[in-house]
Short mmCIF file of C-alpha atoms and ligand atoms in Angstrom, two decimals:
data_model
loop_
_atom_site.label_atom_id
_atom_site.label_comp_id
_atom_site.label_asym_id
_atom_site.label_seq_id
_atom_site.Cartn_x
_atom_site.Cartn_y
_atom_site.Cartn_z
CA UNK N 822 -7.09 30.90 14.17
CA UNK N 823 -7.09 28.98 11.24
CA UNK N 824 -9.95 27.61 8.64
CA UNK N 825 -11.17 24.15 10.35
CA UNK N 826 -13.17 22.28 7.96
CA UNK N 827 -14.57 18.72 8.58
CA UNK N 828 -16.36 17.37 5.91
CA UNK N 829 -18.06 14.41 7.09
CA UNK N 830 -20.02 12.37 3.88
CA UNK N 831 -21.04 15.65 2.50
CA UNK N 832 -22.26 17.17 6.18
CA UNK N 833 -19.60 20.45 7.42
CA UNK N 834 -19.15 18.34 10.60
CA UNK N 835 -16.69 21.29 11.89
CA UNK N 836 -16.48 21.43 15.66
CA UNK N 837 -16.91 25.73 16.65
CA UNK N 838 -17.76 28.71 14.26
CA UNK N 839 -14.38 29.58 13.15
CA UNK N 840 -13.14 32.61 11.48
CA UNK N 841 -11.34 32.76 8.38
CA UNK N 842 -7.87 32.94 7.86
CA UNK N 843 -5.94 30.97 5.10
CA UNK N 844 -2.47 29.87 5.26
CA UNK N 845 0.51 31.35 3.58
CA UNK N 846 -0.39 30.08 0.12
CA UNK N 847 -3.88 28.31 0.37
CA UNK N 848 -3.79 28.85 -3.85
CA UNK N 849 -0.75 27.62 -5.90
CA UNK N 850 -0.37 28.01 -9.61
CA UNK N 851 -0.46 25.31 -11.56
CA UNK N 852 -2.22 21.90 -12.49
CA UNK N 853 -5.23 21.35 -10.12
CA UNK N 854 -4.42 19.09 -7.41
CA UNK N 855 -7.14 17.03 -5.53
CA UNK N 856 -7.70 13.57 -3.80
CA UNK N 857 -9.96 10.89 -3.66
CA UNK N 858 -9.98 8.16 -1.22
CA UNK N 859 -11.26 4.98 -2.88
CA UNK N 860 -11.78 3.35 0.51
CA UNK N 861 -11.51 3.97 4.19
CA UNK N 862 -14.75 5.39 6.13
CA UNK N 863 -14.40 2.01 8.43
CA UNK N 864 -13.01 1.42 11.31
CA UNK N 865 -9.84 -0.38 10.71
CA UNK N 866 -10.50 -0.84 6.94
CA UNK N 867 -8.76 -0.77 3.29
CA UNK N 868 -6.29 2.09 2.60
CA UNK N 869 -6.62 3.10 -0.78
CA UNK N 870 -6.47 6.41 -2.58
CA UNK N 871 -5.90 8.10 -5.65
CA UNK N 872 -3.88 11.57 -5.97
CA UNK N 873 -4.58 13.80 -9.03
CA UNK N 874 -1.79 16.23 -10.63
CA UNK N 875 -3.70 17.32 -13.57
CA UNK N 876 -3.44 14.26 -15.90
CA UNK N 877 -1.52 12.32 -13.44
CA UNK N 878 -2.68 9.89 -11.24
CA UNK N 879 -1.22 8.19 -8.50
CA UNK N 880 -3.24 5.31 -6.60
CA UNK N 881 -1.93 4.65 -3.23
CA UNK N 882 -2.41 1.31 -2.07
CA UNK N 883 -4.82 -1.14 -3.58
CA UNK N 884 -5.69 -2.21 -0.14
CA UNK N 885 -9.11 -4.89 0.98
CA UNK N 886 -11.66 -5.24 3.67
CA UNK N 887 -11.98 -9.25 3.89
CA UNK N 888 -14.81 -10.05 1.94
CA UNK N 889 -14.81 -7.41 0.31
CA UNK N 890 -14.24 -6.67 -3.78
CA UNK N 891 -12.60 -3.26 -4.58
CA UNK N 892 -14.06 -1.17 -7.22
CA UNK N 893 -11.57 0.60 -8.95
CA UNK N 894 -13.45 2.11 -11.39
CA UNK N 895 -14.14 4.93 -9.16
CA UNK N 896 -16.89 6.72 -11.24
CA UNK N 897 -16.09 9.89 -12.64
CA UNK N 898 -12.87 9.97 -10.63
CA UNK N 899 -11.15 6.89 -11.13
CA UNK N 900 -9.55 8.22 -14.42
CA UNK N 901 -6.36 6.53 -15.75
CA UNK N 902 -3.88 5.65 -12.93
CA UNK N 903 0.13 6.44 -13.97
CA UNK N 904 1.70 4.74 -11.33
CA UNK N 905 0.79 2.40 -7.95
CA UNK N 906 2.15 2.74 -4.96
CA UNK N 907 2.54 -0.19 -2.04
CA UNK N 908 3.29 1.45 1.25
CA UNK N 909 3.19 -2.28 2.46
CA UNK N 910 2.41 -5.71 2.39
CA UNK N 911 -1.00 -6.06 4.75
CA UNK N 912 -3.78 -6.83 3.04
CA UNK N 913 -5.56 -3.93 3.91
CA UNK N 914 -3.44 -1.93 1.81
CA UNK N 915 -2.21 -4.65 -0.69
CA UNK N 916 -4.98 -7.03 -0.77
CA UNK N 917 -6.83 -5.97 -3.97
CA UNK N 918 -3.51 -5.56 -6.39
CA UNK N 919 -4.38 -7.99 -8.57
CA UNK N 920 -7.81 -6.53 -9.42
CA UNK N 921 -5.60 -2.84 -9.45
CA UNK N 922 -3.49 -4.06 -12.32
CA UNK N 923 -5.92 -5.80 -14.28
CA UNK N 924 -8.10 -1.99 -13.56
CA UNK N 925 -4.68 -0.71 -14.87
CA UNK N 926 -2.59 -2.64 -16.97
CA UNK N 927 -0.20 0.02 -17.73
CA UNK N 928 0.05 1.60 -14.93
CA UNK N 929 4.28 1.05 -13.53
CA UNK N 930 3.91 -0.08 -9.76
CA UNK N 931 6.24 0.39 -6.95
CA UNK N 932 6.84 -0.79 -3.85
CA UNK N 933 10.25 -1.61 -1.28
CA UNK N 934 12.23 -4.71 -2.37
CA UNK N 935 10.82 -5.92 1.52
CA UNK N 936 6.73 -4.79 0.69
CA UNK N 937 7.35 -6.65 -2.70
CA UNK N 938 8.76 -10.23 -1.37
CA UNK N 939 6.18 -9.83 1.29
CA UNK N 940 3.59 -9.29 -0.61
CA UNK N 941 4.32 -12.10 -3.00
CA UNK N 942 3.34 -14.32 -0.65
CA UNK N 943 0.40 -12.62 1.11
CA UNK N 944 -0.99 -13.05 -2.35
CA UNK N 945 -0.28 -16.79 -2.82
CA UNK N 946 -1.71 -17.58 0.75
CA UNK N 947 -4.50 -15.07 0.64
CA UNK N 948 -5.45 -15.67 -3.14
CA UNK N 949 -6.17 -18.35 -5.53
CA UNK N 950 -4.33 -17.14 -8.21
CA UNK N 951 -2.13 -19.43 -9.97
CA UNK N 952 1.47 -19.37 -9.99
CA UNK N 953 1.64 -18.39 -13.74
CA UNK N 954 -0.16 -14.80 -12.26
CA UNK N 955 1.56 -14.43 -9.57
CA UNK N 956 5.06 -14.70 -11.37
CA UNK N 957 3.15 -12.26 -14.04
CA UNK N 958 2.71 -9.77 -10.53
CA UNK N 959 6.37 -10.24 -9.56
CA UNK N 960 7.76 -8.93 -13.15
CA UNK N 961 4.95 -5.84 -12.44
CA UNK N 962 6.08 -4.75 -9.26
CA UNK N 963 9.32 -2.82 -9.26
CA UNK N 964 11.48 -2.50 -6.47
CA UNK N 965 12.61 1.01 -4.74
CA UNK N 966 14.36 1.24 -1.87
CA UNK N 967 13.98 4.30 0.36
CA UNK N 968 14.89 7.57 -0.96
CA UNK N 969 15.51 6.69 -4.62
CA UNK N 970 13.70 9.22 -6.72
CA UNK N 971 11.28 7.96 -9.64
CA UNK N 972 9.78 10.08 -12.14
CA UNK N 973 5.71 9.97 -12.38
CA UNK N 974 5.44 12.76 -15.02
CA UNK N 975 6.38 16.21 -15.64
CA UNK N 976 7.84 17.45 -12.92
CA UNK N 977 5.95 15.14 -10.42
CA UNK N 978 8.12 12.65 -8.72
CA UNK N 979 7.76 10.71 -5.60
CA UNK N 980 10.17 8.32 -3.16
CA UNK N 981 9.39 6.27 -0.41
CA UNK N 982 10.74 6.65 3.28
CA UNK N 983 10.67 4.32 6.27
CA UNK N 984 7.35 4.74 8.16
CA UNK N 985 8.36 1.86 10.86
CA UNK N 986 5.28 -0.08 10.73
CA UNK N 987 6.44 -3.42 9.78
CA UNK N 988 9.37 -5.06 7.12
CA UNK N 989 9.38 -2.75 3.96
CA UNK N 990 6.75 -0.33 4.91
CA UNK N 991 6.75 3.18 3.53
CA UNK N 992 5.21 6.57 3.68
CA UNK N 993 5.24 8.46 0.29
CA UNK N 994 7.02 11.74 -0.58
CA UNK N 995 5.53 13.28 -3.55
CA UNK N 996 7.42 16.41 -4.84
CA UNK N 997 5.90 19.08 -7.64
CA UNK N 998 5.72 22.40 -9.22
CA UNK N 999 2.58 22.25 -7.63
CA UNK N 1000 3.39 21.40 -3.82
CA UNK N 1001 4.92 18.46 -2.00
CA UNK N 1002 2.79 15.94 -0.66
CA UNK N 1003 3.34 13.16 2.34
CA UNK N 1004 1.35 10.23 2.43
CA UNK N 1005 1.52 8.50 5.57
CA UNK N 1006 0.10 5.47 5.13
CA UNK N 1007 0.17 3.19 8.10
CA UNK N 1008 3.50 4.17 10.03
CA UNK N 1009 4.95 4.50 13.38
CA UNK N 1010 7.50 7.12 14.85
CA UNK N 1011 8.66 5.04 17.51
CA UNK N 1012 11.85 2.22 16.96
CA UNK N 1013 10.02 -0.68 16.82
CA UNK N 1014 12.72 -3.43 17.15
CA UNK N 1015 13.53 -4.56 13.51
CA UNK N 1016 12.47 -1.83 11.59
CA UNK N 1017 13.39 1.57 11.21
CA UNK N 1018 11.16 4.57 12.23
CA UNK N 1019 9.24 7.47 10.69
CA UNK N 1020 10.95 10.66 10.72
CA UNK N 1021 8.85 13.31 9.17
CA UNK N 1022 10.67 14.45 6.08
CA UNK N 1023 12.27 18.12 6.32
CA UNK N 1024 10.09 20.04 4.18
CA UNK N 1025 7.20 22.22 3.30
CA UNK N 1026 4.03 19.88 2.62
CA UNK N 1027 0.94 21.21 0.92
CA UNK N 1028 -0.98 17.95 1.98
CA UNK N 1029 -0.09 15.80 4.56
CA UNK N 1030 -2.92 12.35 3.44
CA UNK N 1031 -3.32 9.83 6.67
CA UNK N 1032 -6.02 7.91 7.75
CA UNK N 1033 -7.78 7.34 10.92
CA UNK N 1034 -6.75 3.48 11.54
CA UNK N 1035 -5.56 4.89 14.56
CA UNK N 1036 -8.97 4.86 16.51
CA UNK N 1037 -8.33 3.06 20.52
CA UNK N 1038 -4.79 2.45 18.93
CA UNK N 1039 -3.22 4.59 21.38
CA UNK N 1040 0.40 2.04 20.73
CA UNK N 1041 2.18 1.07 24.10
CA UNK N 1042 5.87 2.20 23.67
CA UNK N 1043 7.21 -0.85 21.84
CA UNK N 1044 10.07 -1.05 24.34
CA UNK N 1045 8.17 -0.56 27.64
CA UNK N 1046 5.78 -3.76 25.80
CA UNK N 1047 8.57 -5.76 24.60
CA UNK N 1048 10.17 -5.69 27.92
CA UNK N 1049 7.15 -7.06 29.93
CA UNK N 1050 6.63 -9.93 27.42
CA UNK N 1051 10.56 -10.80 27.62
CA UNK N 1052 10.30 -10.49 31.87
CA UNK N 1053 7.27 -12.66 31.48
CA UNK N 1054 8.71 -15.08 28.81
CA UNK N 1055 11.93 -15.31 30.82
CA UNK N 1056 10.06 -16.41 33.94
CA UNK N 1057 7.42 -19.09 32.11
CA UNK N 1058 11.03 -20.36 30.95
CA UNK N 1059 12.42 -20.81 34.33
CA UNK N 1060 9.59 -22.51 35.19
CA UNK N 1061 10.31 -24.92 32.50
CA UNK N 1062 6.95 -24.29 31.25
CA UNK N 1063 5.79 -24.39 27.44
CA UNK N 1064 5.67 -21.22 25.53
CA UNK N 1065 2.91 -20.40 22.96
CA UNK N 1066 3.19 -17.08 21.38
CA UNK N 1067 0.72 -16.50 18.47
CA UNK N 1068 1.90 -13.84 16.06
CA UNK N 1069 0.33 -12.64 12.70
CA UNK N 1070 2.31 -13.40 9.66
CA UNK N 1071 3.58 -9.35 9.33
CA UNK N 1072 2.34 -8.69 13.01
CA UNK N 1073 4.48 -6.67 15.45
CA UNK N 1074 4.48 -9.37 17.71
CA UNK N 1075 6.48 -11.71 15.05
CA UNK N 1076 8.85 -8.79 15.05
CA UNK N 1077 9.02 -9.10 18.56
CA UNK N 1078 9.58 -12.99 18.78
CA UNK N 1079 12.77 -12.38 16.30
CA UNK N 1080 14.19 -10.51 18.92
CA UNK N 1081 14.34 -13.55 21.53
CA UNK N 1082 16.99 -15.55 20.30
CA UNK N 1083 20.05 -12.81 19.92
CA UNK N 1084 18.72 -11.83 24.23
CA UNK N 1085 19.27 -15.63 24.69
CA UNK N 1086 22.81 -15.70 22.40
CA UNK N 1087 24.00 -12.97 25.14
CA UNK N 1088 22.12 -14.55 28.49
CA UNK N 1089 19.58 -12.68 28.80
CA UNK N 1090 16.60 -15.27 28.61
CA UNK N 1091 16.86 -18.40 29.17
CA UNK N 1092 16.99 -21.08 26.72
CA UNK N 1093 14.52 -22.76 24.91
CA UNK N 1094 14.17 -24.43 21.55
CA UNK N 1095 11.80 -22.70 19.26
CA UNK N 1096 9.38 -24.15 16.33
CA UNK N 1097 7.55 -22.01 13.55
CA UNK N 1098 3.98 -22.91 12.62
CA UNK N 1099 5.04 -24.14 8.93
CA UNK N 1100 2.26 -21.22 7.42
CA UNK N 1101 4.81 -18.25 9.27
CA UNK N 1102 8.00 -19.91 7.87
CA UNK N 1103 8.41 -17.41 4.33
CA UNK N 1104 7.35 -14.13 6.37
CA UNK N 1105 9.97 -15.30 9.27
CA UNK N 1106 12.63 -16.10 6.34
CA UNK N 1107 12.09 -12.58 4.45
CA UNK N 1108 12.29 -11.07 7.85
CA UNK N 1109 15.72 -12.47 8.31
CA UNK N 1110 17.33 -11.83 4.63
CA UNK N 1111 16.04 -8.01 4.91
CA UNK N 1112 16.67 -7.06 8.73
CA UNK N 1113 20.53 -6.88 8.93
CA UNK N 1114 20.52 -6.43 12.27
CA UNK N 1115 19.63 -9.92 13.50
CA UNK N 1116 22.23 -11.06 10.82
CA UNK N 1117 24.66 -9.45 13.13
CA UNK N 1118 23.73 -11.04 16.57
CA UNK N 1119 26.71 -13.58 17.88
CA UNK N 1120 25.63 -16.90 17.33
CA UNK N 1121 23.19 -16.38 14.74
CA UNK N 1122 23.76 -20.09 13.21
CA UNK N 1123 22.85 -21.57 16.86
CA UNK N 1124 19.98 -19.43 17.17
CA UNK N 1125 17.98 -20.49 13.87
CA UNK N 1126 14.27 -21.21 14.35
CA UNK N 1127 13.32 -25.32 13.54
CA UNK N 1128 10.52 -25.06 11.32
CA UNK N 1129 7.47 -27.76 12.29
CA UNK N 1130 6.55 -30.07 10.04
CA UNK N 1131 4.37 -33.33 10.58
CA UNK N 1132 6.12 -34.54 13.64
CA UNK N 1133 4.32 -32.33 16.83
CA UNK N 1134 6.84 -30.65 18.49
CA UNK N 1135 7.37 -32.19 21.98
CA UNK N 1136 6.07 -29.96 24.62
CA UNK N 1137 9.61 -30.21 26.57
CA UNK N 1138 12.84 -31.55 24.93
CA UNK N 1139 15.97 -32.44 26.34
CA UNK N 1140 14.72 -30.69 29.59
CA UNK N 1141 14.31 -27.38 27.77
CA UNK N 1142 10.64 -25.67 27.05
CA UNK N 1143 8.99 -25.30 23.75
CA UNK N 1144 8.31 -22.20 22.20
CA UNK N 1145 5.79 -21.87 19.44
CA UNK N 1146 5.21 -19.41 17.61
CA UNK N 1147 1.56 -19.93 15.91
CA UNK N 1148 -0.18 -17.58 13.57
CA UNK N 1149 -3.54 -17.33 15.12
CA UNK N 1150 -5.31 -17.28 11.85
CA UNK N 1151 -3.84 -20.98 10.97
CA UNK N 1152 -6.02 -22.37 14.14
CA UNK N 1153 -8.46 -23.84 12.12
CA UNK N 1154 -5.67 -26.09 10.73
CA UNK N 1155 -5.48 -29.72 12.85
CA UNK N 1156 -1.86 -28.51 12.97
CA UNK N 1157 -1.11 -25.94 15.01
CA UNK N 1158 -4.11 -26.04 16.95
CA UNK N 1159 -2.91 -29.45 18.30
CA UNK N 1160 0.16 -28.46 19.34
CA UNK N 1161 -1.12 -24.80 21.03
CA UNK N 1162 -3.54 -27.46 23.07
CA UNK N 1163 -0.68 -29.89 24.18
CA UNK N 1164 1.24 -26.55 25.33
CA UNK N 1165 -1.66 -25.26 27.67
CA UNK N 1166 -2.85 -28.55 28.70
CA UNK N 1167 1.04 -29.03 30.26
CA UNK N 1168 0.47 -25.82 31.79
CA UNK N 1169 2.13 -23.43 29.54
CA UNK N 1170 1.58 -19.58 28.73
CA UNK N 1171 0.40 -18.17 25.57
CA UNK N 1172 0.98 -14.70 24.37
CA UNK N 1173 -0.71 -13.02 22.44
CA UNK N 1174 -0.85 -9.11 20.20
CA UNK N 1175 -4.45 -8.27 21.01
CA UNK N 1176 -7.76 -8.78 22.51
CA UNK N 1177 -8.86 -10.11 18.70
CA UNK N 1178 -5.93 -12.84 18.87
CA UNK N 1179 -6.72 -13.73 22.25
CA UNK N 1180 -10.54 -14.66 21.41
CA UNK N 1181 -9.71 -16.04 17.95
CA UNK N 1182 -7.13 -18.73 20.25
CA UNK N 1183 -9.66 -19.12 22.45
CA UNK N 1184 -12.68 -19.94 19.93
CA UNK N 1185 -10.08 -22.03 17.75
CA UNK N 1186 -8.27 -23.79 20.75
CA UNK N 1187 -11.57 -24.84 22.83
CA UNK N 1188 -11.48 -28.23 23.29
CA UNK N 1189 -14.23 -30.01 25.38
CA UNK N 1190 -14.70 -28.64 28.73
CA UNK N 1191 -11.27 -27.21 28.66
CA UNK N 1192 -11.89 -23.74 26.84
CA UNK N 1193 -12.16 -21.65 30.31
CA UNK N 1194 -8.54 -22.91 31.06
CA UNK N 1195 -7.11 -21.71 27.61
CA UNK N 1196 -8.50 -17.95 27.90
CA UNK N 1197 -6.69 -17.87 31.87
CA UNK N 1198 -3.65 -19.10 30.57
CA UNK N 1199 -3.71 -16.11 28.00
CA UNK N 1200 -1.49 -12.76 28.68
CA UNK N 1201 -1.98 -10.32 26.43
CA UNK N 1202 0.13 -7.56 24.54
CA UNK N 1203 -0.58 -4.54 23.70
CA UNK N 1204 1.92 -3.50 20.75
CA UNK N 1205 -0.28 -0.98 19.33
CA UNK N 1206 -0.70 -1.32 15.04
CA UNK N 1207 -1.77 1.16 12.44
CA UNK N 1208 -1.47 4.62 13.46
CA UNK N 1209 -0.97 5.77 17.07
CA UNK N 1210 -2.69 8.92 17.24
CA UNK N 1211 0.37 10.46 19.12
CA UNK N 1212 2.24 9.91 15.62
CA UNK N 1213 0.05 11.52 13.74
CA UNK N 1214 -0.42 14.57 16.19
CA UNK N 1215 3.19 14.49 16.51
CA UNK N 1216 3.28 14.47 12.80
CA UNK N 1217 0.50 17.41 11.71
CA UNK N 1218 2.02 19.93 14.47
CA UNK N 1219 5.75 19.72 12.04
CA UNK N 1220 4.29 21.14 9.52
CA UNK N 1221 3.54 24.44 8.11
CA UNK N 1222 0.90 26.23 8.90
CA UNK N 1223 -1.83 25.94 6.30
CA UNK N 1224 -0.78 22.47 5.29
CA UNK N 1225 -4.03 21.00 4.32
CA UNK N 1226 -4.18 17.19 6.56
CA UNK N 1227 -6.92 14.94 5.04
CA UNK N 1228 -7.88 11.98 6.83
CA UNK N 1229 -10.51 9.39 5.95
CA UNK N 1230 -11.44 7.47 8.87
CA UNK N 1231 -15.12 7.83 10.79
CA UNK N 1232 -16.51 11.24 11.32
CA UNK N 1233 -16.68 10.42 15.44
CA UNK N 1234 -12.74 9.52 15.55
CA UNK N 1235 -11.74 12.36 13.44
CA UNK N 1236 -13.68 14.90 15.59
CA UNK N 1237 -12.26 13.89 18.43
CA UNK N 1238 -8.83 13.69 17.27
CA UNK N 1239 -9.06 17.15 15.86
CA UNK N 1240 -10.46 18.65 19.62
CA UNK N 1241 -6.80 17.47 20.77
CA UNK N 1242 -5.37 20.56 18.57
CA UNK N 1243 -6.44 23.40 21.24
CA UNK N 1244 -4.85 26.00 17.77
CA UNK N 1245 -5.31 24.14 14.92
CA UNK N 1246 -3.10 26.57 12.06
CA UNK N 1247 -3.54 23.31 9.56
CA UNK N 1248 -6.95 22.88 7.31
CA UNK N 1249 -8.49 19.50 8.30
CA UNK N 1250 -10.57 17.81 5.43
CA UNK N 1251 -12.27 14.20 6.05
CA UNK N 1252 -13.50 13.23 2.35
CA UNK N 1253 -16.50 10.77 1.57
CA UNK N 1254 -15.45 7.89 -0.15
CA UNK N 1255 -15.32 8.76 -3.78
CA UNK N 1256 -16.02 12.53 -3.39
CA UNK N 1257 -12.84 14.53 -5.02
CA UNK N 1258 -11.38 17.08 -2.92
CA UNK N 1259 -9.68 19.59 -4.57
CA UNK N 1260 -6.40 20.40 -2.15
ZN1 LIG K 1171 -0.64 -2.05 8.17
ZN1 LIG K 1172 -3.39 -0.65 7.72
#
């Protein structure tokens, strides 16, 4: 059996006594290679790590937990960062980008064109940066399409591959004389409708680096969930019930919502009129711009979403029910909140992605003696997000024996995960935040 060493916060939490059997080549010549997790020992938290090859430092994802400032000094491990690579535009992966750029002004920053576009929207919406500072960010981030290679330093190259998580999401493949490295970021190897899925690259990796945001997120197959959603929405529309779809900007349900109009165009779903919470509009447009599959649908001009602005969209219009797409986080704004209340008062249905959104909506839309009714009308859909255990297990199984698997997350979750490998031939390491792990 191969050696399994599970380290967490400096303690060896290996599951069982192991007889030592080294992988084919555990020590390779060349520059020293190491990994530092700058964050990540949270349940679902910010993602940020540094891969070091000799004097070259690659910072992946200056992520942010809400209300938290990321510290990019990194103590003795911070080093100098040559390049910053952004896997996708969720805040737990790019939220601290402005601070990271300030800390490493000379670093080159790369993202896919889609991630760049969405990232600028996120920063504009969620931070207090001035337009001038945002334009600086825009100049700073270089777009790099999937599979185009970029040189970092002597013999060190990287490229993005589709990660199947959100529009533009990427996993990173680093190639070097010291070996190849796969940094998964958040990913999914299931097709999810509007974005290409992750396919494990066919090469030998010295290390696979992932995180454990899969905790409790055994993703339901997108197609199954989507079919259920379409059935329920269809039934509601047949009964002329208005509908709210609570969809975070850049959430999976937003992607699902974008697939509804093409189904209507094909006559597979009853007609209704759409309106979009103005706060979601920009990311919808970005999806439409980059997602060519959607552009190819027949009747494209007819299913354009309407931007709801100052006037409250009616619950029913021309005898057709309204479907309002709202960001649960925006329900503090009076306008989306009152729209949602109107729809629910009229016996409408509310579709949400997960328990968190449900609670948020219930809290924010509850009105005097109406709170209970809201919760009753909520229908939950589990589209899953972040990394599923199934995906990560599958990716690791596809690797050669001896590949180091670095996962940053909580010890208990990793232990549970590693136990699903009856005879692991990989070496698992759970790094402590800030600790430099030689690979
Ligand atoms: Zn994400
Ligand atoms: Zn994430």
